Short mmCIF file of C-alpha atoms in Angstrom, two decimals:
data_model
loop_
_atom_site.label_atom_id
_atom_site.label_comp_id
_atom_site.label_asym_id
_atom_site.label_seq_id
_atom_site.Cartn_x
_atom_site.Cartn_y
_atom_site.Cartn_z
CA MET A 1 -110.02 85.10 81.42
CA ILE A 2 -111.96 88.10 80.08
CA ASN A 3 -110.98 90.42 82.95
CA ALA A 4 -107.43 89.10 83.29
CA ILE A 5 -106.42 88.78 79.63
CA VAL A 6 -108.94 89.95 77.02
CA LEU A 7 -109.82 93.37 78.45
CA PRO A 8 -106.22 94.42 79.27
CA VAL A 9 -105.04 93.31 75.81
CA LEU A 10 -107.85 95.12 73.98
CA THR A 11 -107.50 98.25 76.12
CA GLY A 12 -103.72 98.33 75.85
CA LEU A 13 -103.78 97.59 72.13
CA ALA A 14 -106.39 100.28 71.52
CA LEU A 15 -104.29 102.85 73.40
CA PHE A 16 -101.15 101.74 71.57
CA LEU A 17 -102.70 101.93 68.10
CA PHE A 18 -104.45 105.22 68.85
CA GLY A 19 -101.19 106.67 70.17
CA MET A 20 -99.27 105.49 67.10
CA LYS A 21 -101.91 106.94 64.76
CA LEU A 22 -102.02 110.22 66.67
CA MET A 23 -98.23 110.52 66.57
CA GLU A 24 -98.09 109.57 62.88
CA THR A 25 -100.88 112.00 61.91
CA ALA A 26 -99.41 114.89 63.90
CA LEU A 27 -95.96 114.42 62.38
CA GLN A 28 -97.34 114.01 58.85
CA THR A 29 -99.45 117.15 59.26
CA TRP A 30 -96.40 119.03 60.49
CA ALA A 31 -94.33 117.83 57.51
CA GLY A 32 -97.17 118.45 55.05
CA PRO A 33 -96.37 118.65 51.33
CA ARG A 34 -92.64 118.90 52.16
CA LEU A 35 -92.62 115.08 52.21
CA GLN A 36 -93.08 114.92 48.45
CA LEU A 37 -90.41 117.60 47.97
CA TRP A 38 -87.91 115.70 50.13
CA LEU A 39 -88.59 112.42 48.36
CA GLU A 40 -88.16 114.04 44.95
CA ARG A 41 -84.96 115.86 45.87
CA PHE A 42 -83.11 113.25 47.91
CA THR A 43 -83.75 109.95 46.13
CA ARG A 44 -81.60 110.31 43.02
CA THR A 45 -79.30 107.44 44.07
CA PRO A 46 -80.11 104.33 46.13
CA VAL A 47 -77.78 105.45 48.94
CA ARG A 48 -79.46 108.85 49.16
CA GLY A 49 -82.85 107.16 48.99
CA LEU A 50 -81.87 104.83 51.84
CA ALA A 51 -80.76 107.78 53.97
CA THR A 52 -83.93 109.73 53.14
CA GLY A 53 -86.19 106.76 53.86
CA THR A 54 -84.42 106.17 57.17
CA VAL A 55 -84.70 109.77 58.34
CA LEU A 56 -88.32 110.27 57.24
CA THR A 57 -89.46 106.98 58.76
CA ALA A 58 -87.69 107.70 62.04
CA ALA A 59 -89.21 111.20 62.09
CA LEU A 60 -92.75 110.11 61.23
CA GLN A 61 -92.59 106.86 63.21
CA SER A 62 -94.26 104.97 60.38
CA SER A 63 -92.57 102.87 57.71
CA THR A 64 -96.01 102.13 56.28
CA ALA A 65 -96.70 105.84 55.72
CA ILE A 66 -93.47 106.38 53.76
CA THR A 67 -93.98 103.17 51.75
CA VAL A 68 -97.56 104.11 50.84
CA ILE A 69 -96.46 107.66 49.90
CA ALA A 70 -93.71 106.21 47.69
CA ILE A 71 -96.21 103.91 45.99
CA GLY A 72 -98.53 106.86 45.41
CA LEU A 73 -95.77 109.06 43.97
CA VAL A 74 -94.66 106.31 41.59
CA GLY A 75 -98.26 105.67 40.57
CA ALA A 76 -98.66 109.39 39.84
CA GLY A 77 -95.48 109.46 37.77
CA VAL A 78 -93.68 111.83 40.16
CA LEU A 79 -91.00 109.26 41.04
CA THR A 80 -89.64 106.32 39.07
CA PHE A 81 -89.62 102.81 40.48
CA PRO A 82 -85.78 102.50 40.68
CA ARG A 83 -85.57 105.70 42.77
CA THR A 84 -87.84 104.20 45.43
CA LEU A 85 -85.73 101.09 46.02
CA GLY A 86 -83.37 102.88 48.40
CA VAL A 87 -86.34 104.48 50.17
CA ILE A 88 -87.88 101.06 50.87
CA LEU A 89 -84.59 99.86 52.38
CA GLY A 90 -84.42 102.99 54.50
CA THR A 91 -87.94 102.57 55.88
CA ASN A 92 -86.93 99.25 57.43
CA ILE A 93 -84.01 100.90 59.20
CA GLY A 94 -85.95 103.97 60.31
CA THR A 95 -88.73 101.93 61.88
CA CYS A 96 -86.22 100.49 64.36
CA LEU A 97 -86.36 103.77 66.31
CA THR A 98 -89.83 102.86 67.58
CA THR A 99 -88.75 99.50 68.99
CA GLU A 100 -85.56 100.99 70.41
CA LEU A 101 -87.59 103.59 72.31
CA ILE A 102 -89.98 100.91 73.54
CA GLY A 103 -87.01 98.79 74.62
CA LEU A 104 -85.90 101.55 77.00
CA SER A 105 -88.86 100.62 79.25
CA LEU A 106 -90.14 104.18 79.60
CA GLY A 107 -93.63 103.16 80.70
CA GLY A 108 -93.25 104.86 84.08
CA ILE A 109 -92.99 108.30 82.47
CA GLY A 110 -95.99 107.83 80.18
CA VAL A 111 -98.40 109.79 82.40
CA PRO A 112 -96.03 112.72 83.05
CA ILE A 113 -95.31 113.01 79.31
CA LEU A 114 -99.05 112.94 78.56
CA LEU A 115 -99.82 115.66 81.12
CA ALA A 116 -96.94 117.88 80.00
CA SER A 117 -97.60 117.52 76.26
CA ALA A 118 -101.35 118.02 76.69
CA SER A 119 -100.67 121.21 78.65
CA VAL A 120 -98.36 122.53 75.93
CA TRP A 121 -100.91 121.64 73.24
CA LEU A 122 -103.70 123.50 75.07
CA ALA A 123 -101.40 126.48 75.63
CA SER A 124 -100.65 126.61 71.89
CA TRP A 125 -104.35 127.06 71.20
CA LEU A 126 -104.63 129.79 73.81
CA ALA A 127 -101.84 131.61 71.95
CA GLY A 128 -104.21 132.02 69.01
CA PRO A 129 -104.89 130.49 65.58
CA LEU A 130 -102.35 130.00 62.83
CA PRO A 131 -102.56 131.68 59.41
CA SER A 132 -104.17 129.19 57.03
CA SER A 133 -101.10 128.82 54.79
CA VAL A 134 -98.81 128.25 57.77
CA ALA A 135 -101.29 125.88 59.43
CA GLN A 136 -101.36 123.72 56.30
CA GLY A 137 -97.57 123.74 55.99
CA LEU A 138 -97.73 125.38 52.57
CA VAL A 139 -95.34 128.19 53.49
CA LEU A 140 -93.09 129.17 56.33
CA ASP A 141 -93.96 132.40 58.09
CA PRO A 142 -91.58 134.94 56.51
CA GLN A 143 -92.16 137.67 59.08
CA PRO A 144 -89.79 138.04 62.05
CA GLY A 145 -91.57 136.98 65.19
CA GLY A 146 -94.17 135.18 63.06
CA ARG A 147 -96.24 132.23 64.13
CA SER A 148 -94.65 129.34 62.22
CA TRP A 149 -92.98 128.22 65.45
CA LEU A 150 -96.43 127.81 66.98
CA ARG A 151 -97.29 125.20 64.38
CA SER A 152 -94.24 123.12 65.32
CA VAL A 153 -95.06 123.41 69.02
CA ARG A 154 -98.69 122.45 68.47
CA TYR A 155 -98.06 119.35 66.37
CA GLY A 156 -94.91 118.41 68.27
CA SER A 157 -96.81 118.32 71.58
CA LEU A 158 -99.58 116.30 69.91
CA ALA A 159 -97.00 113.78 68.71
CA ALA A 160 -95.55 113.58 72.22
CA SER A 161 -99.05 112.87 73.56
CA GLY A 162 -99.37 110.03 71.08
CA PHE A 163 -96.04 108.57 72.21
CA SER A 164 -97.15 108.70 75.85
CA LEU A 165 -100.30 106.74 74.94
CA VAL A 166 -98.06 104.14 73.26
CA LEU A 167 -96.12 103.76 76.52
CA LEU A 168 -99.32 103.49 78.58
CA GLY A 169 -100.73 100.88 76.21
CA ILE A 170 -97.62 98.75 76.63
CA GLU A 171 -97.84 99.02 80.41
CA ILE A 172 -101.45 97.79 80.35
CA MET A 173 -100.67 94.89 77.99
CA GLN A 174 -97.82 93.74 80.21
CA THR A 175 -100.24 93.12 83.09
CA ILE A 176 -101.55 89.97 81.39
CA GLY A 177 -98.30 88.09 81.96
CA PRO A 178 -99.20 86.03 85.07
CA ALA A 179 -102.68 85.14 83.76
CA LEU A 180 -101.29 84.19 80.37
CA GLN A 181 -98.62 81.93 81.84
CA SER A 182 -101.28 79.97 83.71
CA ARG A 183 -103.20 79.10 80.52
CA GLY A 184 -102.55 75.71 79.00
CA LEU A 185 -102.96 76.87 75.40
CA PHE A 186 -100.32 79.54 75.78
CA ALA A 187 -97.97 77.08 77.48
CA TRP A 188 -98.53 74.67 74.57
CA PHE A 189 -97.70 77.40 72.04
CA VAL A 190 -94.49 78.33 73.87
CA GLN A 191 -93.50 74.66 74.08
CA GLU A 192 -94.14 74.09 70.38
CA ALA A 193 -92.31 77.29 69.45
CA GLN A 194 -89.26 76.12 71.38
CA GLN A 195 -89.21 73.05 69.14
CA SER A 196 -89.57 75.16 65.98
CA LEU A 197 -89.31 78.96 65.98
CA LEU A 198 -91.25 78.94 62.73
CA TRP A 199 -94.36 79.01 64.94
CA GLY A 200 -93.24 82.39 66.27
CA ILE A 201 -92.62 83.80 62.79
CA ILE A 202 -96.05 82.63 61.61
CA ALA A 203 -97.76 84.05 64.70
CA GLY A 204 -95.98 87.42 64.35
CA ALA A 205 -96.87 87.67 60.67
CA ALA A 206 -100.52 86.68 61.18
CA VAL A 207 -101.22 89.03 64.09
CA THR A 208 -99.44 91.94 62.38
CA ALA A 209 -101.49 91.38 59.23
CA LEU A 210 -104.65 91.59 61.37
CA VAL A 211 -103.81 94.70 63.41
CA HIS A 212 -101.76 96.45 60.66
CA SER A 213 -99.06 97.45 63.14
CA SER A 214 -95.77 95.61 63.47
CA ALA A 215 -94.79 97.95 66.31
CA ALA A 216 -97.79 96.80 68.39
CA VAL A 217 -96.96 93.12 67.90
CA ILE A 218 -93.26 93.65 68.63
CA ALA A 219 -94.17 95.67 71.73
CA MET A 220 -96.33 92.79 73.01
CA ALA A 221 -93.50 90.33 72.40
CA MET A 222 -91.06 92.61 74.22
CA GLY A 223 -93.46 92.99 77.13
CA LEU A 224 -93.97 89.24 77.49
CA ALA A 225 -90.22 88.60 77.28
CA ALA A 226 -89.58 91.28 79.91
CA ILE A 227 -91.74 89.39 82.44
CA GLN A 228 -90.33 86.02 81.28
CA GLY A 229 -93.64 85.03 79.72
CA ILE A 230 -91.84 83.88 76.56
CA PRO A 231 -88.19 83.10 75.77
CA VAL A 232 -86.17 85.82 74.03
CA GLU A 233 -85.68 83.53 71.01
CA LEU A 234 -89.44 83.31 70.55
CA GLY A 235 -89.75 87.09 70.91
CA VAL A 236 -87.16 87.58 68.16
CA ALA A 237 -88.97 85.08 65.92
CA ILE A 238 -92.24 86.97 66.46
CA THR A 239 -90.42 90.21 65.61
CA ILE A 240 -89.13 88.79 62.34
CA GLY A 241 -92.63 87.54 61.55
CA ALA A 242 -94.03 90.99 62.30
CA ASN A 243 -91.76 92.43 59.61
CA VAL A 244 -93.34 90.00 57.15
CA GLY A 245 -96.89 90.74 58.30
CA THR A 246 -96.48 94.48 57.82
CA CYS A 247 -96.19 93.88 54.05
CA VAL A 248 -99.97 93.43 53.86
CA THR A 249 -100.57 97.19 53.99
CA ALA A 250 -98.08 97.80 51.16
CA LEU A 251 -99.71 95.01 49.12
CA ILE A 252 -103.15 96.60 49.55
CA ALA A 253 -101.79 100.02 48.55
CA GLY A 254 -100.05 98.54 45.51
CA MET A 255 -103.19 96.80 44.26
CA SER A 256 -104.84 100.14 43.50
CA SER A 257 -101.72 101.70 41.96
CA SER A 258 -100.05 101.47 38.56
CA ARG A 259 -97.80 98.60 37.51
CA ALA A 260 -94.75 100.58 38.68
CA GLY A 261 -96.50 101.22 41.99
CA ARG A 262 -97.06 97.47 42.37
CA TYR A 263 -93.35 96.95 41.74
CA VAL A 264 -92.63 99.20 44.74
CA ALA A 265 -95.01 97.17 46.91
CA TRP A 266 -93.46 93.87 45.80
CA SER A 267 -89.93 95.13 46.44
CA HIS A 268 -91.00 95.86 50.02
CA ILE A 269 -92.54 92.39 50.33
CA LEU A 270 -89.51 90.60 48.86
CA LEU A 271 -87.13 92.49 51.16
CA ASN A 272 -88.95 91.43 54.32
CA ILE A 273 -89.72 87.86 53.27
CA GLY A 274 -86.18 87.40 51.95
CA GLY A 275 -84.77 88.75 55.21
CA ALA A 276 -86.94 86.37 57.24
CA ILE A 277 -85.79 83.39 55.17
CA LEU A 278 -82.17 84.50 55.48
CA PHE A 279 -82.24 84.99 59.26
CA TYR A 280 -84.47 82.07 60.26
CA PRO A 281 -81.61 79.55 60.54
CA PHE A 282 -79.56 82.05 62.56
CA ILE A 283 -82.08 83.26 65.15
CA HIS A 284 -80.10 81.76 68.04
CA GLN A 285 -76.93 83.48 66.80
CA LEU A 286 -78.88 86.74 66.41
CA VAL A 287 -80.08 86.46 70.01
CA SER A 288 -76.52 85.79 71.23
CA LEU A 289 -75.18 88.80 69.31
CA SER A 290 -77.89 91.15 70.56
CA ALA A 291 -77.19 90.07 74.16
CA PHE A 292 -73.87 91.96 73.98
CA PHE A 293 -75.72 95.24 73.41
CA ALA A 294 -78.63 94.83 75.83
CA ASN A 295 -79.23 94.76 79.57
CA ASN A 296 -82.57 92.93 79.59
CA ALA A 297 -84.87 90.80 77.44
CA SER A 298 -86.87 93.75 76.11
CA GLU A 299 -83.76 95.59 74.95
CA GLN A 300 -82.41 92.37 73.47
CA ILE A 301 -85.42 92.01 71.19
CA ALA A 302 -85.11 95.68 70.19
CA ARG A 303 -81.42 95.21 69.32
CA SER A 304 -82.25 92.06 67.35
CA GLN A 305 -84.84 93.99 65.35
CA THR A 306 -82.29 96.71 64.58
CA ILE A 307 -79.58 94.23 63.56
CA PHE A 308 -82.04 92.30 61.39
CA ASN A 309 -83.30 95.36 59.51
CA VAL A 310 -79.92 97.05 59.09
CA VAL A 311 -78.21 93.88 57.81
CA CYS A 312 -81.06 93.11 55.38
CA SER A 313 -81.04 96.65 53.97
CA VAL A 314 -77.26 96.82 53.64
CA LEU A 315 -77.12 93.43 51.90
CA ALA A 316 -79.88 94.45 49.49
CA LEU A 317 -78.44 97.91 48.72
CA PRO A 318 -76.00 96.78 45.95
CA LEU A 319 -78.92 95.14 44.14
CA CYS A 320 -80.55 98.55 43.77
CA TYR A 321 -77.83 99.55 41.30
CA LEU A 322 -78.66 96.80 38.79
CA ASN A 323 -79.77 98.01 35.35
CA THR A 324 -82.54 95.41 35.49
CA TRP A 325 -84.76 97.81 37.44
CA LYS A 326 -84.49 100.51 34.78
CA ARG A 327 -85.48 98.03 32.08
CA LEU A 328 -88.37 96.86 34.25
CA GLU A 329 -89.47 100.47 34.69
CA PHE A 330 -89.33 101.02 30.91
CA ARG A 331 -91.50 97.95 30.25
CA SER A 332 -94.10 99.10 32.78
CA GLN A 333 -94.65 102.38 30.95
#
């Protein structure tokens, strides 16, 4: 059991989480203080906030990062709570890019991407150091033929390396399928989950809360579904649960913030829990709908995740225009 299941899961999960963190850190370093500028400038209405949250989350590959930054900016008084509501909705849509890329089953090109991106990264260092202000993203190099492009190449190749590690981690975790299927406990869980998909939602939420990465949990569910280790319906239930479990990070960040910052965290929590409650009775219909846009089980789960997050955010968007939030913001001051 240790060699067939535990070690591959731990190794694959470690590679996946390290790759995600490397990609997130590289992209955040590249964006630098511009993140705060973008959030301040493009969140004046809920629709603009939704678009901004979607784009930034898709670019940084981390809904948690944008949510935590939003909480911090509200806590510091830079943004108001109502202006972050659209951003929170957008983060849920933007995070779908990760699962969509995973659903393309690109594991076979993980090693070539890693070798190519690592070579580009090393070459960027051989080209010489960056000026300190450009390296920190404080200014763009104003001189023609300057070295600001080198910064983008350096951090872009580092982000690509992180993505390749994500793909390799998924490939390793998928090798546990045959051994897992032969275990009685896993078979019992699948059988119980077929009777009530609530088991899948609870499992997805619990594991995501532990590893602090919904993408890792969804990737494992997609991998198991791809090798027919679990039914697609169970994979979708785990995915919905993972969206609930990812709220733990926002809750922790909100605990150390101001009252307005806690409002941001709770809006994120209510969105995901409310969406899970809304979609739970319709998981089978969600699976049937996603089947029209997918060629295999892994893609089907990715499409279900996208449909779930987009529908939840669109349904919640009109609520962002209520005057209640402005009154709540005023009382928190």
